[in-house]
Every structure is written in structure tokens, then in C-alpha cells.
Short mmCIF file of N, CA and C in Angstrom, two decimals:
data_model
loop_
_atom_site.label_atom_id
_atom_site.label_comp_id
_atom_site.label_asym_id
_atom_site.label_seq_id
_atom_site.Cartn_x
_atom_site.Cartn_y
_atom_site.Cartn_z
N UNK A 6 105.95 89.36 109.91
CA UNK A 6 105.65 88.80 108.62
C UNK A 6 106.76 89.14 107.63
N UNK A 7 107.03 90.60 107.57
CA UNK A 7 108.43 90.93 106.65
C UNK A 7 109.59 90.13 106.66
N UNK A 8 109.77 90.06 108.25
CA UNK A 8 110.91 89.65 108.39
C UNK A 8 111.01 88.24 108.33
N UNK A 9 110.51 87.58 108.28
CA UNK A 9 109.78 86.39 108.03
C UNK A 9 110.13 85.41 106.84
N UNK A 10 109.27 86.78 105.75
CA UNK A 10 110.10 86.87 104.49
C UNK A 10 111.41 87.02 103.78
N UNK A 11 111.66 87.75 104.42
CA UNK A 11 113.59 87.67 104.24
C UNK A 11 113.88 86.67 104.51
N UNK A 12 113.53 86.33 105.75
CA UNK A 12 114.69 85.22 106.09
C UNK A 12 114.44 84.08 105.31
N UNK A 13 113.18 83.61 104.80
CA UNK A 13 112.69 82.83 104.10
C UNK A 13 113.88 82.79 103.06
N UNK A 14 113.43 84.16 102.18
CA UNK A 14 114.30 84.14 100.77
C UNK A 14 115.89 84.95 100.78
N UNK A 15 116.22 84.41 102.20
CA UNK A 15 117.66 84.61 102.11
C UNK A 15 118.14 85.89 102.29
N UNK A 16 117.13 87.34 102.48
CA UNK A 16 117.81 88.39 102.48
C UNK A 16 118.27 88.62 103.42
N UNK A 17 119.53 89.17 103.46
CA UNK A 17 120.14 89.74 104.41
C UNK A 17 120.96 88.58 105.40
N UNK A 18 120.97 88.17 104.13
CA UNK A 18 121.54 86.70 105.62
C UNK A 18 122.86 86.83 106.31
N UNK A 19 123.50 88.19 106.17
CA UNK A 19 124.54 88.15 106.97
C UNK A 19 124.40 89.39 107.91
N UNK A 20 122.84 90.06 107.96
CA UNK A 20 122.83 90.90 108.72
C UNK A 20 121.81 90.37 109.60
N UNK A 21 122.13 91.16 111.27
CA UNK A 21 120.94 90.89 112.56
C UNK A 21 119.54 91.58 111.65
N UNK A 22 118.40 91.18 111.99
CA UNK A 22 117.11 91.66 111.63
C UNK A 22 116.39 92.36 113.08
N UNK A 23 115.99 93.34 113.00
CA UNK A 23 115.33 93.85 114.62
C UNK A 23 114.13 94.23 113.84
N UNK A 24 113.32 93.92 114.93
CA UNK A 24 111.88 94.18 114.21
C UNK A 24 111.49 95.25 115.01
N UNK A 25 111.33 97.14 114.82
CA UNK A 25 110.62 97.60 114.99
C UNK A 25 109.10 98.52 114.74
N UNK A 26 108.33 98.69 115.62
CA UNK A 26 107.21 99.31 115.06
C UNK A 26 106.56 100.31 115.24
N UNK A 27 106.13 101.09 114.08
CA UNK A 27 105.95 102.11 114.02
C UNK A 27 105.49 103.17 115.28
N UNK A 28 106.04 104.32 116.06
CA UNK A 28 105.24 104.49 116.84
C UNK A 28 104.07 105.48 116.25
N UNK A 29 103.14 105.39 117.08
CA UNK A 29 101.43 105.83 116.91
C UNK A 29 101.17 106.65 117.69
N UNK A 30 100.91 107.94 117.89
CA UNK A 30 100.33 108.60 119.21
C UNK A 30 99.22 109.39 118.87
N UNK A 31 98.17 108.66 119.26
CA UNK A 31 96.63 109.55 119.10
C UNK A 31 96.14 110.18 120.13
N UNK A 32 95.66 111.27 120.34
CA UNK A 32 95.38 111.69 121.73
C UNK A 32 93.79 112.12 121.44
N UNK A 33 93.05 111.36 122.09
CA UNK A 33 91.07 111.47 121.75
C UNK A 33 91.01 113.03 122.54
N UNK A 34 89.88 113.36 121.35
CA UNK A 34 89.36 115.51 121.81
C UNK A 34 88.21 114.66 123.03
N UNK A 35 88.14 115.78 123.32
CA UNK A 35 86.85 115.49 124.18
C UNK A 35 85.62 115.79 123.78
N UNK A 36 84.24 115.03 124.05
CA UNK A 36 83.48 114.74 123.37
C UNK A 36 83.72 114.14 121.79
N UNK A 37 84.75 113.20 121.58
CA UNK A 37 85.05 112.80 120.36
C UNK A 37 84.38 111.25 120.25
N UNK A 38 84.01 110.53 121.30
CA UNK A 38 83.01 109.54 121.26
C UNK A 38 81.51 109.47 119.97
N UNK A 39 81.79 108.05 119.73
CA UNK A 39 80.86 107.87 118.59
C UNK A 39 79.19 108.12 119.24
N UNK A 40 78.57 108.49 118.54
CA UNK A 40 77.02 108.65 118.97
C UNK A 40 76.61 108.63 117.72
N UNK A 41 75.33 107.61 117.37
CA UNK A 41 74.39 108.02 116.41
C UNK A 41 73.97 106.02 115.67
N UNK A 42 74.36 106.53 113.83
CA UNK A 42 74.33 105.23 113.58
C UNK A 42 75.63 104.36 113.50
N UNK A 43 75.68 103.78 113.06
CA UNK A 43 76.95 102.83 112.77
C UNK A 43 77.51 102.78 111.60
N UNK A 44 79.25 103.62 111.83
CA UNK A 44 79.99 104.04 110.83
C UNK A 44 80.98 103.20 110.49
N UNK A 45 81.09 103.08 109.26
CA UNK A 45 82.73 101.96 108.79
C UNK A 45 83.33 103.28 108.42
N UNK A 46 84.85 103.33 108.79
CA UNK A 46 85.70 104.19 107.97
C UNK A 46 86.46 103.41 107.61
N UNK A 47 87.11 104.12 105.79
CA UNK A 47 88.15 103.62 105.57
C UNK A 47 88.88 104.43 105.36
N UNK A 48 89.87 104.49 105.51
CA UNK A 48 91.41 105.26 105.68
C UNK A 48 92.13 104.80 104.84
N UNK A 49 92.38 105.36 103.58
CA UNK A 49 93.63 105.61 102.79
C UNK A 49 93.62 106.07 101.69
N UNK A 50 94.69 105.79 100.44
CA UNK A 50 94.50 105.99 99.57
C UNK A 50 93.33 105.59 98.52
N UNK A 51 92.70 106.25 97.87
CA UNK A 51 91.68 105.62 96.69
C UNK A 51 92.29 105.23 95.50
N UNK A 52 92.79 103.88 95.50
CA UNK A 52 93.37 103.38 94.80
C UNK A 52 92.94 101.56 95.05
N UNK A 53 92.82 101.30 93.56
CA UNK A 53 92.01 99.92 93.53
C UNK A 53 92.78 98.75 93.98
N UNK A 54 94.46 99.13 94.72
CA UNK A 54 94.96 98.16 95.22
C UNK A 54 94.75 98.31 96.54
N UNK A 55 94.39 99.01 97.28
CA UNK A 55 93.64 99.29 98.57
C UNK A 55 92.76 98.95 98.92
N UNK A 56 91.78 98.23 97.89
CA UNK A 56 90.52 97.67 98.18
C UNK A 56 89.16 98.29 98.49
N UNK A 57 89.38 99.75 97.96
CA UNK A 57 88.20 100.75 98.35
C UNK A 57 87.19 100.07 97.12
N UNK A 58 87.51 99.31 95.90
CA UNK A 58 86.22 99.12 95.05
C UNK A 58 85.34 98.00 95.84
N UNK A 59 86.37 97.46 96.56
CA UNK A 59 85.90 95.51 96.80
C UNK A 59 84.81 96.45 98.06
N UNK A 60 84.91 97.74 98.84
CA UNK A 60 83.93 97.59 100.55
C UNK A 60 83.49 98.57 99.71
N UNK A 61 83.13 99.56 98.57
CA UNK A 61 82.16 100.27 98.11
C UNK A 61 81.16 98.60 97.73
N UNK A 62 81.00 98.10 97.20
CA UNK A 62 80.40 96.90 96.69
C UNK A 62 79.42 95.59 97.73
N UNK A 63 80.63 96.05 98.70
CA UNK A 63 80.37 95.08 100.27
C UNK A 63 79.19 96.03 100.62
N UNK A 64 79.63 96.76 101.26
CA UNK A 64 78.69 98.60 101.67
C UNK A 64 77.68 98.02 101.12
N UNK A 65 77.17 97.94 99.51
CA UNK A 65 76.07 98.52 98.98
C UNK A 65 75.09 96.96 99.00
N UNK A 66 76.26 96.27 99.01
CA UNK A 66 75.26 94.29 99.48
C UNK A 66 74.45 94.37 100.79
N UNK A 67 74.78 94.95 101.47
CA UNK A 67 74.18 95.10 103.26
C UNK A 67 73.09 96.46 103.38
N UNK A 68 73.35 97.27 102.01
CA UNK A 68 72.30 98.74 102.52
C UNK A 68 70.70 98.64 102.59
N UNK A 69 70.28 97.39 102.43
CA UNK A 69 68.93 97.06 102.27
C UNK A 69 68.61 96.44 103.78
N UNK A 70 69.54 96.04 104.47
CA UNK A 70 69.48 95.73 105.20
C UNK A 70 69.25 96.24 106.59
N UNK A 71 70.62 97.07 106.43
CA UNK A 71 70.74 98.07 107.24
C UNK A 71 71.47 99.93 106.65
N UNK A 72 69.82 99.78 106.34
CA UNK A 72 69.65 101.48 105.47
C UNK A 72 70.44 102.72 106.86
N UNK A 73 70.56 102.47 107.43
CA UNK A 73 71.53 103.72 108.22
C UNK A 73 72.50 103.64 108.29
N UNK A 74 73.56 102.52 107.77
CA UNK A 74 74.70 102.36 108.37
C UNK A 74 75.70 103.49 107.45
N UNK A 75 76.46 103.82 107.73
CA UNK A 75 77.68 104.63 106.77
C UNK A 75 79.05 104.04 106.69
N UNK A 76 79.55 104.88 105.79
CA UNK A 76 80.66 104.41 105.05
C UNK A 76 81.66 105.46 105.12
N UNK A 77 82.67 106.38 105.96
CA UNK A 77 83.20 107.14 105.44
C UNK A 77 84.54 106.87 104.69
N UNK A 78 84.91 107.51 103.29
CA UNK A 78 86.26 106.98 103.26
C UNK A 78 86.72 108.53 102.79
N UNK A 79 88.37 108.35 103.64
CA UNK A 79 88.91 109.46 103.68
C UNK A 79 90.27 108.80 102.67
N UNK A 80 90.66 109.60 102.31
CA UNK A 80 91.76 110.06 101.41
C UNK A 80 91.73 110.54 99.98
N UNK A 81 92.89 110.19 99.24
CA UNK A 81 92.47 111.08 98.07
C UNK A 81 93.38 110.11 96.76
N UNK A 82 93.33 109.84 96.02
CA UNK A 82 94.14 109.01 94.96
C UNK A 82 93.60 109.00 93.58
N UNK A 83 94.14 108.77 92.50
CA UNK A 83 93.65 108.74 91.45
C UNK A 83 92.49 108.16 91.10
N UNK A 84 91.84 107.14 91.92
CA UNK A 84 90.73 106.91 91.72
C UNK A 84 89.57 106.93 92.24
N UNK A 85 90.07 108.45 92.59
CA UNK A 85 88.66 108.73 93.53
C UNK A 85 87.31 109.64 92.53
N UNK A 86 86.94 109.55 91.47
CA UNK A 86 86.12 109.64 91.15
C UNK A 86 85.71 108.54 90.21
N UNK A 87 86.67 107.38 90.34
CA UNK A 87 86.06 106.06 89.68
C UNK A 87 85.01 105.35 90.86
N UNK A 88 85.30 105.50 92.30
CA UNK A 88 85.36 105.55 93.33
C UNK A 88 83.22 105.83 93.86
N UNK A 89 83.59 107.69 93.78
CA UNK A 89 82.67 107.79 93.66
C UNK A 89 81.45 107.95 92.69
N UNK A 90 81.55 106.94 91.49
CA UNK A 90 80.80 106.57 90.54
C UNK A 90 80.25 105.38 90.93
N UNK A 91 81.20 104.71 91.11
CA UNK A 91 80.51 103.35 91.53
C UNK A 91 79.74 103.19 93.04
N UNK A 92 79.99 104.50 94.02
CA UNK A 92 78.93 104.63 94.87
C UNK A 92 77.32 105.40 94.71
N UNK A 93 77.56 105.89 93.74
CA UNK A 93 76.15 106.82 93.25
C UNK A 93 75.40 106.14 93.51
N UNK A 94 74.57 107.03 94.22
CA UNK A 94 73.25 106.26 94.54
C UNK A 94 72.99 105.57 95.86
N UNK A 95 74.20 105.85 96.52
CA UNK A 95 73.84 105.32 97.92
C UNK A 95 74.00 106.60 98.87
N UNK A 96 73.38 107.39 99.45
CA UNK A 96 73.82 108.73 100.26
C UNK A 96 74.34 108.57 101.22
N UNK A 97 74.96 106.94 101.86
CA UNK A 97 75.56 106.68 103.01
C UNK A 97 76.97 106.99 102.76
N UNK A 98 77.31 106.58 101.53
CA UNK A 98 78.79 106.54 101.41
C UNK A 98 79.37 108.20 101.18
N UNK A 99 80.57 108.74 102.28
CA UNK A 99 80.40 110.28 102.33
C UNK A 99 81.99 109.57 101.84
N UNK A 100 82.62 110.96 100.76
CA UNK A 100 84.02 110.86 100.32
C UNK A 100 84.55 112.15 101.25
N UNK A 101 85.35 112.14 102.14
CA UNK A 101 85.50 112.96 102.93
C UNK A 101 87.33 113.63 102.26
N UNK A 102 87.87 113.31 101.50
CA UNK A 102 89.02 113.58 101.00
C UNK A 102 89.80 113.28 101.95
N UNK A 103 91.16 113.97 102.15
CA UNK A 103 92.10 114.18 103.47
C UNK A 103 92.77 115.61 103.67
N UNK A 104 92.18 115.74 104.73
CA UNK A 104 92.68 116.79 105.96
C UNK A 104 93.32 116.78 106.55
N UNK A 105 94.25 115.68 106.55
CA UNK A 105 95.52 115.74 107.67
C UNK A 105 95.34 114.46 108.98
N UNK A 106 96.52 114.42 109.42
CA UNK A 106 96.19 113.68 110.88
C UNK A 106 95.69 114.08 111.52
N UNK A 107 95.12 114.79 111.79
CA UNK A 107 94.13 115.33 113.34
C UNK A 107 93.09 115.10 112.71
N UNK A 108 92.32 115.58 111.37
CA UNK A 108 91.36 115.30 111.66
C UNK A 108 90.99 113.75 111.43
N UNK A 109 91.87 112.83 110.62
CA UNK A 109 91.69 111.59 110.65
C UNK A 109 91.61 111.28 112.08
N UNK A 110 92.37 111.55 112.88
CA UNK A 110 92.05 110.79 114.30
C UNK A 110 91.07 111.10 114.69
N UNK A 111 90.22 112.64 114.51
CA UNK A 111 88.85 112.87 115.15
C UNK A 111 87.98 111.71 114.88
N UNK A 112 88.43 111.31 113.13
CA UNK A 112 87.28 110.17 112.87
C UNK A 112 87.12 108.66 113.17
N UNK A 113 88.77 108.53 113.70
CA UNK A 113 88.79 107.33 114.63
C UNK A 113 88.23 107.12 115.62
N UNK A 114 87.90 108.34 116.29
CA UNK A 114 87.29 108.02 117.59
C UNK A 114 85.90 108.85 117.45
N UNK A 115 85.30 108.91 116.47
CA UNK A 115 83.93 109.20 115.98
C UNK A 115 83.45 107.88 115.17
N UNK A 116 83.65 106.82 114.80
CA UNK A 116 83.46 105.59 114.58
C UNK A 116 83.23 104.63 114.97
N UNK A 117 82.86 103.72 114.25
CA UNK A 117 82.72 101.91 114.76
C UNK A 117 83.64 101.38 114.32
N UNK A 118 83.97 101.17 113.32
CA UNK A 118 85.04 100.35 112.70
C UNK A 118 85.74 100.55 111.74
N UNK A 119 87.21 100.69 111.42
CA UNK A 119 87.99 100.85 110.78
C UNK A 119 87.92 99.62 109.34
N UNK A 120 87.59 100.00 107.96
CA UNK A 120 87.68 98.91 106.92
C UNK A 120 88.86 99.54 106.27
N UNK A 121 89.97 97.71 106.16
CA UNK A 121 90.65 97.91 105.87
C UNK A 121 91.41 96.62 104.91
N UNK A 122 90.65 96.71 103.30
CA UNK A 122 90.22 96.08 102.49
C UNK A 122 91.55 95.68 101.59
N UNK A 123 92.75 95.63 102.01
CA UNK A 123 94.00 95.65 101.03
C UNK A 123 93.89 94.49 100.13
N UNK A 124 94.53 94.34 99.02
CA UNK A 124 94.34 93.42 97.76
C UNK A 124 96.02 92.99 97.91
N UNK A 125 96.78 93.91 98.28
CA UNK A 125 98.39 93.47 98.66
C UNK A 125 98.56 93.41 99.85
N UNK A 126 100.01 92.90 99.49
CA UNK A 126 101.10 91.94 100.55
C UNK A 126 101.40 93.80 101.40
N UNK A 127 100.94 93.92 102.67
CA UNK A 127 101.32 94.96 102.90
C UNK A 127 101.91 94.57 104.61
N UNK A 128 102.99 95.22 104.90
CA UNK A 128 103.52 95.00 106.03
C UNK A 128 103.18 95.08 107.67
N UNK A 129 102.88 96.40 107.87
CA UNK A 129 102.48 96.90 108.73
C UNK A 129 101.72 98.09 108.84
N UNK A 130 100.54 98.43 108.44
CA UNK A 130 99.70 99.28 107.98
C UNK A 130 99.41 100.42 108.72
N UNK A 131 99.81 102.13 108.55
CA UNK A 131 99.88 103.08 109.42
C UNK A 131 98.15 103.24 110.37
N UNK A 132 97.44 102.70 109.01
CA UNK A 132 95.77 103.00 109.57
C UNK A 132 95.34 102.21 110.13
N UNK A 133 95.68 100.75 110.19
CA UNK A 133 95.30 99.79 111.30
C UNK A 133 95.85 100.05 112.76
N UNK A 134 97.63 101.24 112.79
CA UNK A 134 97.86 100.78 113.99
C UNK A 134 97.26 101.91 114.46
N UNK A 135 96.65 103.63 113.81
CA UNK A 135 96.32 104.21 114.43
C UNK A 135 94.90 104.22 115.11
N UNK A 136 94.21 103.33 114.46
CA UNK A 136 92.91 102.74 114.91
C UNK A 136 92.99 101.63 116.34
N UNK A 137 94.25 100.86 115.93
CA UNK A 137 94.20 100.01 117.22
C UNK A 137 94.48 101.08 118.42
N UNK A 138 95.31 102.41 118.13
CA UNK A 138 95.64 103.36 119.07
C UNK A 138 94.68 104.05 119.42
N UNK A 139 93.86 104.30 118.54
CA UNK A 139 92.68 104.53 119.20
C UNK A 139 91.58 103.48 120.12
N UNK A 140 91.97 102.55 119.89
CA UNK A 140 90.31 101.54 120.29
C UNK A 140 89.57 101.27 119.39
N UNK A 141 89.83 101.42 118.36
CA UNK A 141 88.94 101.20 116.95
C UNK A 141 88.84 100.10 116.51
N UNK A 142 88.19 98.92 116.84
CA UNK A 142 87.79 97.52 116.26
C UNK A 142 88.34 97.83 114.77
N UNK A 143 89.14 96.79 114.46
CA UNK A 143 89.58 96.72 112.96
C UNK A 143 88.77 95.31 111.94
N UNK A 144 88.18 95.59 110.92
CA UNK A 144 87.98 94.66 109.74
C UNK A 144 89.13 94.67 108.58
N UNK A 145 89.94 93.38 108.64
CA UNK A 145 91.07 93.92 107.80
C UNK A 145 91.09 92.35 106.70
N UNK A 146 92.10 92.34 105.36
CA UNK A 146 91.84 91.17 104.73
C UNK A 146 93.03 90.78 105.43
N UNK A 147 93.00 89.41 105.29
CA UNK A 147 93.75 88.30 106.11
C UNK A 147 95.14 88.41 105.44
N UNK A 148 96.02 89.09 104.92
CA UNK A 148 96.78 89.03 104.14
C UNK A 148 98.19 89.74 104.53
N UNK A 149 99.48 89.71 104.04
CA UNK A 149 100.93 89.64 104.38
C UNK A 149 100.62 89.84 105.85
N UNK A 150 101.18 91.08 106.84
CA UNK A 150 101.38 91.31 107.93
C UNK A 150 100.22 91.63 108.92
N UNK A 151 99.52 91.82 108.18
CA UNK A 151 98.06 92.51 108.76
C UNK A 151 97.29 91.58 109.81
N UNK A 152 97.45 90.18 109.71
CA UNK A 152 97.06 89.19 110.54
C UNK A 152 97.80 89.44 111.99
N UNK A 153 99.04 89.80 111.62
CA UNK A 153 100.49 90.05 113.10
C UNK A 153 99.63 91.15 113.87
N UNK A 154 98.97 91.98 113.07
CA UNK A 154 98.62 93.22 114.24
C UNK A 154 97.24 92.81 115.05
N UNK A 155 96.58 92.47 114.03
CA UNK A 155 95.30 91.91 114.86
C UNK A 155 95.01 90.52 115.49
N UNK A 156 96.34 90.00 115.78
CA UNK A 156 96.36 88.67 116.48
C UNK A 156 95.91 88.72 118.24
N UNK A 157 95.53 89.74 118.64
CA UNK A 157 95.11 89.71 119.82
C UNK A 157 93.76 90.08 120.16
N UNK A 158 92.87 89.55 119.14
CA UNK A 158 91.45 89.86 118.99
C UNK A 158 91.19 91.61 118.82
N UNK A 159 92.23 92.27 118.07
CA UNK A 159 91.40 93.41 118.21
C UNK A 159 91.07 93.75 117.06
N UNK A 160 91.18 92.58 116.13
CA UNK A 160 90.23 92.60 115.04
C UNK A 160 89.08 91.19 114.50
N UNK A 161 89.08 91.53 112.71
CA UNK A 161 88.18 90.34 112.16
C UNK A 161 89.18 90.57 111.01
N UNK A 162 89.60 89.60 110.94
CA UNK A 162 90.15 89.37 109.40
C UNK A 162 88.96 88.82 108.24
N UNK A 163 89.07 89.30 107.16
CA UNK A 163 87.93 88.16 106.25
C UNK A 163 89.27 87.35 104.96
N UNK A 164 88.97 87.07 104.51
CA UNK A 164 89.71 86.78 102.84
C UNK A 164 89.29 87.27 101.84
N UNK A 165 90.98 87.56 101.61
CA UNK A 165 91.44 88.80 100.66
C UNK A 165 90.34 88.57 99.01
N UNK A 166 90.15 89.43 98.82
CA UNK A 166 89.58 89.92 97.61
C UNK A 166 88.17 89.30 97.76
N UNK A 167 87.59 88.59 98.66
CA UNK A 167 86.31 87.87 98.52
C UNK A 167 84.97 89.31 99.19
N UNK A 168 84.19 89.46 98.35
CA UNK A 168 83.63 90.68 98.62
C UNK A 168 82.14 89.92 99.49
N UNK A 169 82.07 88.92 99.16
CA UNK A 169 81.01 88.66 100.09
C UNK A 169 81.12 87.93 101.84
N UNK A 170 82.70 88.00 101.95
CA UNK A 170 83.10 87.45 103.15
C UNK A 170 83.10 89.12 104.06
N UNK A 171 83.68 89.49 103.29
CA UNK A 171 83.89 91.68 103.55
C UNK A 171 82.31 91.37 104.35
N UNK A 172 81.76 91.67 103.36
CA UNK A 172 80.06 92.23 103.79
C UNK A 172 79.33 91.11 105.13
N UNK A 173 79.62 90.02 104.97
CA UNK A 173 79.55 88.90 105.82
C UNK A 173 79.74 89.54 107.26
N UNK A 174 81.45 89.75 107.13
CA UNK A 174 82.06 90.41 108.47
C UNK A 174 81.74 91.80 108.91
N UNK A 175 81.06 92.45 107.61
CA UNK A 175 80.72 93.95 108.20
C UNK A 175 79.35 93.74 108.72
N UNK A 176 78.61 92.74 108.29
CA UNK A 176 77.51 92.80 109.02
C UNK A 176 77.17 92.06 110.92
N UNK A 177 78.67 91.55 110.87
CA UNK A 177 78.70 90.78 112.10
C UNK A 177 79.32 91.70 113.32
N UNK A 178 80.19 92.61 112.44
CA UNK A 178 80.05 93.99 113.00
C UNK A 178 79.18 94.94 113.64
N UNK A 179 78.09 95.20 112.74
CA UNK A 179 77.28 95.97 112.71
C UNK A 179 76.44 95.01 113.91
N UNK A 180 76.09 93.73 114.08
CA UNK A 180 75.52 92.87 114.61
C UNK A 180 76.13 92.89 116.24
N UNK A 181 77.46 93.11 116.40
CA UNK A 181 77.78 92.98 118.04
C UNK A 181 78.63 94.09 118.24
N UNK A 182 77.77 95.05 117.67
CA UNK A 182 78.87 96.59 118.03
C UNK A 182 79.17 96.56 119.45
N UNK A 183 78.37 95.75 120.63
CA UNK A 183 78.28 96.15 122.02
C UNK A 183 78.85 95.03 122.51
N UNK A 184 79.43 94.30 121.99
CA UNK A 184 80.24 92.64 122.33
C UNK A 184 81.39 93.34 122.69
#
């Protein structure tokens, strides 16, 4: 998709372009398999261009529905107590901060599905590929590069910023966890 872009708008037009990608190496603990109810994590910064307000909102459209499901979101950003204001009141949604890579990967492979709600043009996303490295079904918005990684069904794209397509797809999720 980046490169895509360049070439589009001319950058670099007198240099070769090589497209490489990031490497990923997750290695699953043992007994790190999901058991219980059905978890969305999201992975990253808490920041409202990340899209953590648009799946707190999605989350709370579906909790009547399906009152067990959870929400974890890990990281830490300036708006993480705008964040968890606007989740009050739901005890599914856990703010787990960040601990580092290891334990983020524990929670990759303690999960159902990776939400991954971006509002920007983002390239190649570290938390989509460590989820695909894990086996982690991805929900991601359809937007800059993010479509390139999950072009081999190992995700659901929805459209970007639409919060009721989010909840749509998280519930179709939640609906064929065993598909």
C-alpha cells in the first residue's frame, strides 16, 4: 500500500523501492490457550486516532446482548482516562495498561480476537502482524495498508470510522468463534 503511494505521487522516482516486512516472532507459553468467555483485545496506544473511542462504543452496543463478552485494551496514551470514562459502567471492559512484549503476547494467545479500530492511513501495523503470528483472527478498519495484511482471510475488515459496522463484525465474531 505505501509503496503504492509513492509511486503514485512520484516519490522516489529515481530510486528501486523493496518492500520489506517487519519480522514478528511470538513464541505461545504453554497452557496459554484461550478458555472461558469471549475476549476482544485491543492493542495499542489510547489515543483517539487509534480508534479505542469508536470499539469502547461498539463493545457497549452488543453488551445486552452478549453480557459476558470482554474487552481487553492494553496500552497506555494520553487518553486513557478519557478512555476509561466513557467505559464506566460496563465491568467487561478491563484497562490492562502495558507490560511489555511478553506479556502482550501472553494475551494474544489468551484471546479471540484482536480489535483493531484505526481512524488513519496506517501502513503496516506491529499489532495486527503479531496477532496474525500468533493465530489471532484479526477485526481491523478497511483502511491504508491494513487490507494488504489481511488479504488472505485471516481477517474481517469493517469501514473505517462506522461504529455500527465495528459492532456488526464483532458480533459475527462472537457468532462463528468455531468457523
Amino acid at each position: 500500500w505505501l509503496k503504492d503511494l509513492y509511486l503514485k505521487r512520484n516519490f522516489f522516482a529515481r530510486s528501486k523501492i523493496n518492500v520489506l516486512p517487519n519480522p514478528v516472532e511470538i513464541t505461545p507459553e504453554q497452557g496459554s490457550e484461550h478458555v472461558g468467555n469471549f475476549t476482544f483485545l485491543f492493542l495499542g496506544q489510547i489515543e483517539k486516532h487509534k480508534g479505542v473511542f469508536l470499539l469502547i462504543e461498539a463493545f457497549n452496543k452488543i453488551k445486552s446482548k452478549y453480557p459476558e463478552v470482554e474487552l481487553l485494551i492494553v496500552g497506555n496514551g494520553s487518553q486513557i482516562e478519557s478512555a476509561r470514562k466513557q467505559a464506566e459502567g460496563n465491568k467487561n471492559i478491563k484497562f490492562l495498561g502495558w507490560s511489555g512484549d511478553g506479556a502482550a503476547d501472553k494475551l494474544l494467545f489468551s484471546s479471540d480476537c484482536l480489535v483493531y479500530p484505526s481512524l488513519v492511513y496506517e501502513n503496516c501495523p506491529n499489532a495486527i502482524q503479531r496477532a496474525l503470528a500468533a493465530g489471532l483472527p484479526v477485526l481491523a478498519s478497511n483502511f491504508g495498508g491494513i487490507p494488504e495484511l489481511l488479504s488472505d482471510g485471516a481477517g474481517i475488515l469493517f469501514k473505517p470510522s462506522d461504529m455500527a459496522d465495528l459492532a456488526e463484525k464483532m458480533v459475527w465474531m462472537i457468532e462463528n468463534k468455531n468457523n
